[in-house]
PDB file of C-alpha atoms in Angstrom:
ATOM      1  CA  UNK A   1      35.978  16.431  25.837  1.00 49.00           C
ATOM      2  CA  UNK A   2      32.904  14.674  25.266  1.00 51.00           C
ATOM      3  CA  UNK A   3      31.234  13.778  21.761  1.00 54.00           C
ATOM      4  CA  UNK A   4      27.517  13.792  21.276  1.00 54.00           C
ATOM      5  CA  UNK A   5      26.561  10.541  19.751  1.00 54.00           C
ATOM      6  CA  UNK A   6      23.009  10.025  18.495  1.00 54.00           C
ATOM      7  CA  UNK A   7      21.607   6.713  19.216  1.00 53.00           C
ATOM      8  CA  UNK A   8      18.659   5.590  17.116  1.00 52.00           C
ATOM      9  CA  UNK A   9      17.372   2.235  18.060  1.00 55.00           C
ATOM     10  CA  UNK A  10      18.190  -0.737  16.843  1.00 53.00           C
ATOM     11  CA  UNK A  11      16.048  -0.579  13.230  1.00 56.00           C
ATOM     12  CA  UNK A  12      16.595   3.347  12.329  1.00 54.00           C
ATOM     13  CA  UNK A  13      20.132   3.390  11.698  1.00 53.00           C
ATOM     14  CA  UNK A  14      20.919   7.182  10.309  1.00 55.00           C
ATOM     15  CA  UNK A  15      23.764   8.938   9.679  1.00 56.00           C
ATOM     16  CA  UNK A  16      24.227  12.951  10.798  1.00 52.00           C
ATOM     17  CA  UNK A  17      25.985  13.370   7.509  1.00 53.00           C
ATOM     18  CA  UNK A  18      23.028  11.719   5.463  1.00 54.00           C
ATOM     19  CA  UNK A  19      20.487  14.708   7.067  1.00 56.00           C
ATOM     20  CA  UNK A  20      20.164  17.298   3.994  1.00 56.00           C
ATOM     21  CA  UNK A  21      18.509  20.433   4.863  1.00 56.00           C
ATOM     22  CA  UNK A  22      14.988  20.472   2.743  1.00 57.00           C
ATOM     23  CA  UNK A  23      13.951  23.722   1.170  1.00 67.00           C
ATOM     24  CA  UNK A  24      10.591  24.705   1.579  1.00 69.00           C
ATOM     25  CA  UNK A  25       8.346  27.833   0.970  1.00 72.00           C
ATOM     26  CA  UNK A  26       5.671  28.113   4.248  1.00 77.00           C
ATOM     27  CA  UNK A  27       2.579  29.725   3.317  1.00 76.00           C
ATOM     28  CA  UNK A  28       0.088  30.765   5.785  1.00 79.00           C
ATOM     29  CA  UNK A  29      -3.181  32.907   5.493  1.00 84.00           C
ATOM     30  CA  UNK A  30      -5.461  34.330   8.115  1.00 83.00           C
ATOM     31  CA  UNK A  31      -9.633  35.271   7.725  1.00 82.00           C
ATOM     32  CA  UNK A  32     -11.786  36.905   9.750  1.00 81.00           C
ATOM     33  CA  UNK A  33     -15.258  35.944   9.359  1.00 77.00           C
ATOM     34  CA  UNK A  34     -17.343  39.049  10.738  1.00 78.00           C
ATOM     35  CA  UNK A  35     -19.782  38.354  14.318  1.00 76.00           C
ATOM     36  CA  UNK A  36     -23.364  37.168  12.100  1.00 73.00           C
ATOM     37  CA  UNK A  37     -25.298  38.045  15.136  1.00 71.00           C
ATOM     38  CA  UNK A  38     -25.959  33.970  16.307  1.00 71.00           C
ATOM     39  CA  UNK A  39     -22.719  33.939  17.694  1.00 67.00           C
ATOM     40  CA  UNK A  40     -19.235  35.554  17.867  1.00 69.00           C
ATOM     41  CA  UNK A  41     -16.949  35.994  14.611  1.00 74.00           C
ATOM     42  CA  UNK A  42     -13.862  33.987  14.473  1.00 75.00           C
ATOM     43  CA  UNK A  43     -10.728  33.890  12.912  1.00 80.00           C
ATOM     44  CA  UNK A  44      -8.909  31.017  10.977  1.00 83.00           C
ATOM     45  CA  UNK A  45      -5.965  30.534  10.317  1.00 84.00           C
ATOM     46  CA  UNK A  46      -4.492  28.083   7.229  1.00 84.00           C
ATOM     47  CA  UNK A  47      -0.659  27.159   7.009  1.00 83.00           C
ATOM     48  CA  UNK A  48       0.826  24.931   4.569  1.00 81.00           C
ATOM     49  CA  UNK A  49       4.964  23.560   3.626  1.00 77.00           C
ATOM     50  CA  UNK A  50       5.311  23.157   0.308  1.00 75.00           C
ATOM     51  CA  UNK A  51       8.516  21.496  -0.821  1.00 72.00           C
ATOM     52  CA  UNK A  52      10.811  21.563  -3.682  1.00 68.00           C
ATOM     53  CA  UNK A  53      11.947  17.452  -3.122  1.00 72.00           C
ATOM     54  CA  UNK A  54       9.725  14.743  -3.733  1.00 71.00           C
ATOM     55  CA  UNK A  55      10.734  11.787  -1.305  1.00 74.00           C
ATOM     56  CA  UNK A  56      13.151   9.495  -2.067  1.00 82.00           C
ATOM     57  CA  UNK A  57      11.112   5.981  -2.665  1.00 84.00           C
ATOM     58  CA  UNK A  58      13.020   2.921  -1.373  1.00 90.00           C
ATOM     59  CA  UNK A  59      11.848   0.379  -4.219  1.00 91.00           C
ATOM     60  CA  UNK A  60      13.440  -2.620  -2.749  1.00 92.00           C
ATOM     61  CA  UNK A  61      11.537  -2.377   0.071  1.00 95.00           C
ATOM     62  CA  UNK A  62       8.221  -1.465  -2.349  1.00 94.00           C
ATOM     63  CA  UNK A  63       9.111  -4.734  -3.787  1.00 95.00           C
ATOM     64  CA  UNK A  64       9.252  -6.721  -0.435  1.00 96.00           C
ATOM     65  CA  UNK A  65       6.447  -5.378   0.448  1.00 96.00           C
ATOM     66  CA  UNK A  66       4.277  -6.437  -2.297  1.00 96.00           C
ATOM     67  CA  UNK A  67       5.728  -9.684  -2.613  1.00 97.00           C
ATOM     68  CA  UNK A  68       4.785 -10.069   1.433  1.00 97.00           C
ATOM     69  CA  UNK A  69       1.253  -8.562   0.729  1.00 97.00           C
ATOM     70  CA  UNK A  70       0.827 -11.286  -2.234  1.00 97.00           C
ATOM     71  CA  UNK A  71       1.851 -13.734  -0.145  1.00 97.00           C
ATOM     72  CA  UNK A  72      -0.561 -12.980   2.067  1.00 97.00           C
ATOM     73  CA  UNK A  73      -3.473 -13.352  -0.580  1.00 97.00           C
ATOM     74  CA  UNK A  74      -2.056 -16.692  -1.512  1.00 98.00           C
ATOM     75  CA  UNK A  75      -2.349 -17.991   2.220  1.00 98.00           C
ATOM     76  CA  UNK A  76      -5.547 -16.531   2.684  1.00 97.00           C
ATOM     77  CA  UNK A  77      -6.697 -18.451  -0.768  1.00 98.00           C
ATOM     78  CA  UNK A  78      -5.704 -21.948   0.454  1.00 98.00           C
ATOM     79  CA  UNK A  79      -7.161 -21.498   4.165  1.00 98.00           C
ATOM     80  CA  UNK A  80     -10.078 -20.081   2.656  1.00 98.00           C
ATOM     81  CA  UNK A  81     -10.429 -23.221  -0.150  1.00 97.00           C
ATOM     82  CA  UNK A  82      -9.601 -25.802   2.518  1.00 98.00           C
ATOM     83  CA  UNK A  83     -12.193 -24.395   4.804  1.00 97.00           C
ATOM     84  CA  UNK A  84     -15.025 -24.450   1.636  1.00 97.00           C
ATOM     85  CA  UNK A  85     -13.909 -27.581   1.270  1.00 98.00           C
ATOM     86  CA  UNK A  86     -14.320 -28.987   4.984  1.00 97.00           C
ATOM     87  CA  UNK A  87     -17.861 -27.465   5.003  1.00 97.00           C
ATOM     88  CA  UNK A  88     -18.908 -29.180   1.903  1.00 97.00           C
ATOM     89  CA  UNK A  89     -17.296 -32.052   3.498  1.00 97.00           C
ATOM     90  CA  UNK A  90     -19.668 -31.838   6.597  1.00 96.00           C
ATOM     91  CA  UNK A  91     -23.041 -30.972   4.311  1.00 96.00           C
ATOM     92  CA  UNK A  92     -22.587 -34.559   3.007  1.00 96.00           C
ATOM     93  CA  UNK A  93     -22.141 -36.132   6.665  1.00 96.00           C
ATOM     94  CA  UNK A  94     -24.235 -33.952   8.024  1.00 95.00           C
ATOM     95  CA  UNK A  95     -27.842 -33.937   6.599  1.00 93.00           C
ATOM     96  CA  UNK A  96     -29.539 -32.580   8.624  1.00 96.00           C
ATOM     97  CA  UNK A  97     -27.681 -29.202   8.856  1.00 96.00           C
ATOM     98  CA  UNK A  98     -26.560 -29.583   5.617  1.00 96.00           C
ATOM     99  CA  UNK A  99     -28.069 -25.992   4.465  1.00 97.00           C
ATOM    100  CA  UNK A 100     -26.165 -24.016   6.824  1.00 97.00           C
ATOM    101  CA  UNK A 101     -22.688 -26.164   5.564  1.00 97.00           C
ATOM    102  CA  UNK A 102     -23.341 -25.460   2.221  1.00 97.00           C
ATOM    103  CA  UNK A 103     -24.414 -21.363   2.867  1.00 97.00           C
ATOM    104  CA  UNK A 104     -20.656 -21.676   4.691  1.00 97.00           C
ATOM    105  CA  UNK A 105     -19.335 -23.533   2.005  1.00 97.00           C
ATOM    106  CA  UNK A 106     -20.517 -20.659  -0.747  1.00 98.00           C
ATOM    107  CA  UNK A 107     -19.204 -17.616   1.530  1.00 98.00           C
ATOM    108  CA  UNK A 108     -15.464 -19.546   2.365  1.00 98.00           C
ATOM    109  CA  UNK A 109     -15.414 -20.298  -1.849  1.00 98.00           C
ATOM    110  CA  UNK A 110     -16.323 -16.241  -2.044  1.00 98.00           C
ATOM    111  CA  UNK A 111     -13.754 -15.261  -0.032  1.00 98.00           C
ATOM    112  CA  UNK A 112     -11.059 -17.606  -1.418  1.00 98.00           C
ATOM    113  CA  UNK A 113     -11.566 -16.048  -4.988  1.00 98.00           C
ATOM    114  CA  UNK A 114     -11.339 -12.415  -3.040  1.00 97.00           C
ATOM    115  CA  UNK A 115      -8.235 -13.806  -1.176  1.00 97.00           C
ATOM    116  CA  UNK A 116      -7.448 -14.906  -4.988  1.00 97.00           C
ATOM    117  CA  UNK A 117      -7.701 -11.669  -6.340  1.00 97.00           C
ATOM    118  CA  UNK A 118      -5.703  -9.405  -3.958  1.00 97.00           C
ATOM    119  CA  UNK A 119      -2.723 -12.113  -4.565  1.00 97.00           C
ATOM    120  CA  UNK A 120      -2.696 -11.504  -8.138  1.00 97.00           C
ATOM    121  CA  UNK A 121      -2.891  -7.956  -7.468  1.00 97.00           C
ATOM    122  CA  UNK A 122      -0.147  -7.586  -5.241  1.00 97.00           C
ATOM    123  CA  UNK A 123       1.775  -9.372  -7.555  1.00 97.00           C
ATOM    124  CA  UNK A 124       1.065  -6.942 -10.437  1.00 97.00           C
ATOM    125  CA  UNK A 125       1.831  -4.178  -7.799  1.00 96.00           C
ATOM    126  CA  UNK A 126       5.028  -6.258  -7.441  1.00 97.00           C
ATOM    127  CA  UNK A 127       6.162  -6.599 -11.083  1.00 96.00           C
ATOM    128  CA  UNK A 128       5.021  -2.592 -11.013  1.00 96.00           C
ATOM    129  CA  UNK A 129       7.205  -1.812  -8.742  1.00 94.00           C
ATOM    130  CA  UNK A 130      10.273  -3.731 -10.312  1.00 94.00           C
ATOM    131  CA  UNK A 131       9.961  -2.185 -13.355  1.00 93.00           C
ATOM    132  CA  UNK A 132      10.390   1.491 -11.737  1.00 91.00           C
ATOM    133  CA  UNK A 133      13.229  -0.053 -10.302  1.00 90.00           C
ATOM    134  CA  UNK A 134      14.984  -0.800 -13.011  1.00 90.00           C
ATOM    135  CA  UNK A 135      14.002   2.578 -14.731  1.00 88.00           C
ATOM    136  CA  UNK A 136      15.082   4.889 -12.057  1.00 85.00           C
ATOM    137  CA  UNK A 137      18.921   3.014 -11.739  1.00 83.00           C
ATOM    138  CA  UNK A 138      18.231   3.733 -15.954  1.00 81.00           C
ATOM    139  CA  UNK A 139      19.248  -0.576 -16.287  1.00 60.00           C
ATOM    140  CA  UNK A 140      15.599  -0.567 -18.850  1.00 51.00           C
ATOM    141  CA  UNK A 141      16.437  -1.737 -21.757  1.00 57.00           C
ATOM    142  CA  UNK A 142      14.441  -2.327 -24.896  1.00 57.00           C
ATOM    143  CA  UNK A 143      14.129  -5.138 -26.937  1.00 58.00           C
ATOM    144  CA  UNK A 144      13.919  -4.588 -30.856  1.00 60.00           C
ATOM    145  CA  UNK A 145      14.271  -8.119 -31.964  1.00 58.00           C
TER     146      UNK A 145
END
């Protein structure tokens, strides 16, 4: 006798015994809109799940993911800087285009504060997401001293 294996990839490894069976309620409601006289009537139909779980969330990989996107922002910041600072670099050698260095300089010093920005968001998002952590495996303690 055969057995049916499922094979599923290399990256999605899943268990048959990890499947649970969701419940869900399936609502679904039909109008008629009447013929106006411009053109036929019509009828629409709306269906909607609605279920009882809320997804599980996998926080390590919230937490990678943040710390990724932050990274991110910090390597944007430094390409961004060192390019300001190679344009302000060629205004001085370069008088005679110096306006256009320096209007490139500005919008490269613009974007590395932008680039500055998202990295200290993500890592906000980061420490966010760390703290949920630790309060859904219930390890939060609180300090009173």
């Amino acid at each position: 006798m055969s057995e049916h294996h499922h094979h599923h990839g290399l990256f999605h490894h899943k268990k048959d015994d990890e499947e649970k069976p969701v419940e869900a309620v399936i609502y679904s409601e039909t109008t008629t809109y009447p013929d106006t006289g411009y053109g036929g009537g019509f009828t629409e139909t709306t269906t909607a799940v609605i279920t009882s779980e809320e997804p599980e969330i996998n926080y390590d990989k919230e937490v990678r993911n943040h710390k990724h996107k932050e990274h991110m922002g910090e390597l944007g910041t430094i390409a961004a800087g060192a390019f300001a600072l190679h344009e302000k670099h060629k205004a001085e050698k370069d008088p005679e285009h110096a306006h256009k260095h320096k209007l490139e300089e500005h919008l490269a010093t613009a974007a590395a504060v932008g680039a500055g920005g998202y990295a200290f968001h993500e890592h906000h998002e980061k420490k966010e997401a760390k703290e949920e952590k630790k309060e859904h495996e219930g390890k939060h303690h609180h300090h009173l001293f």
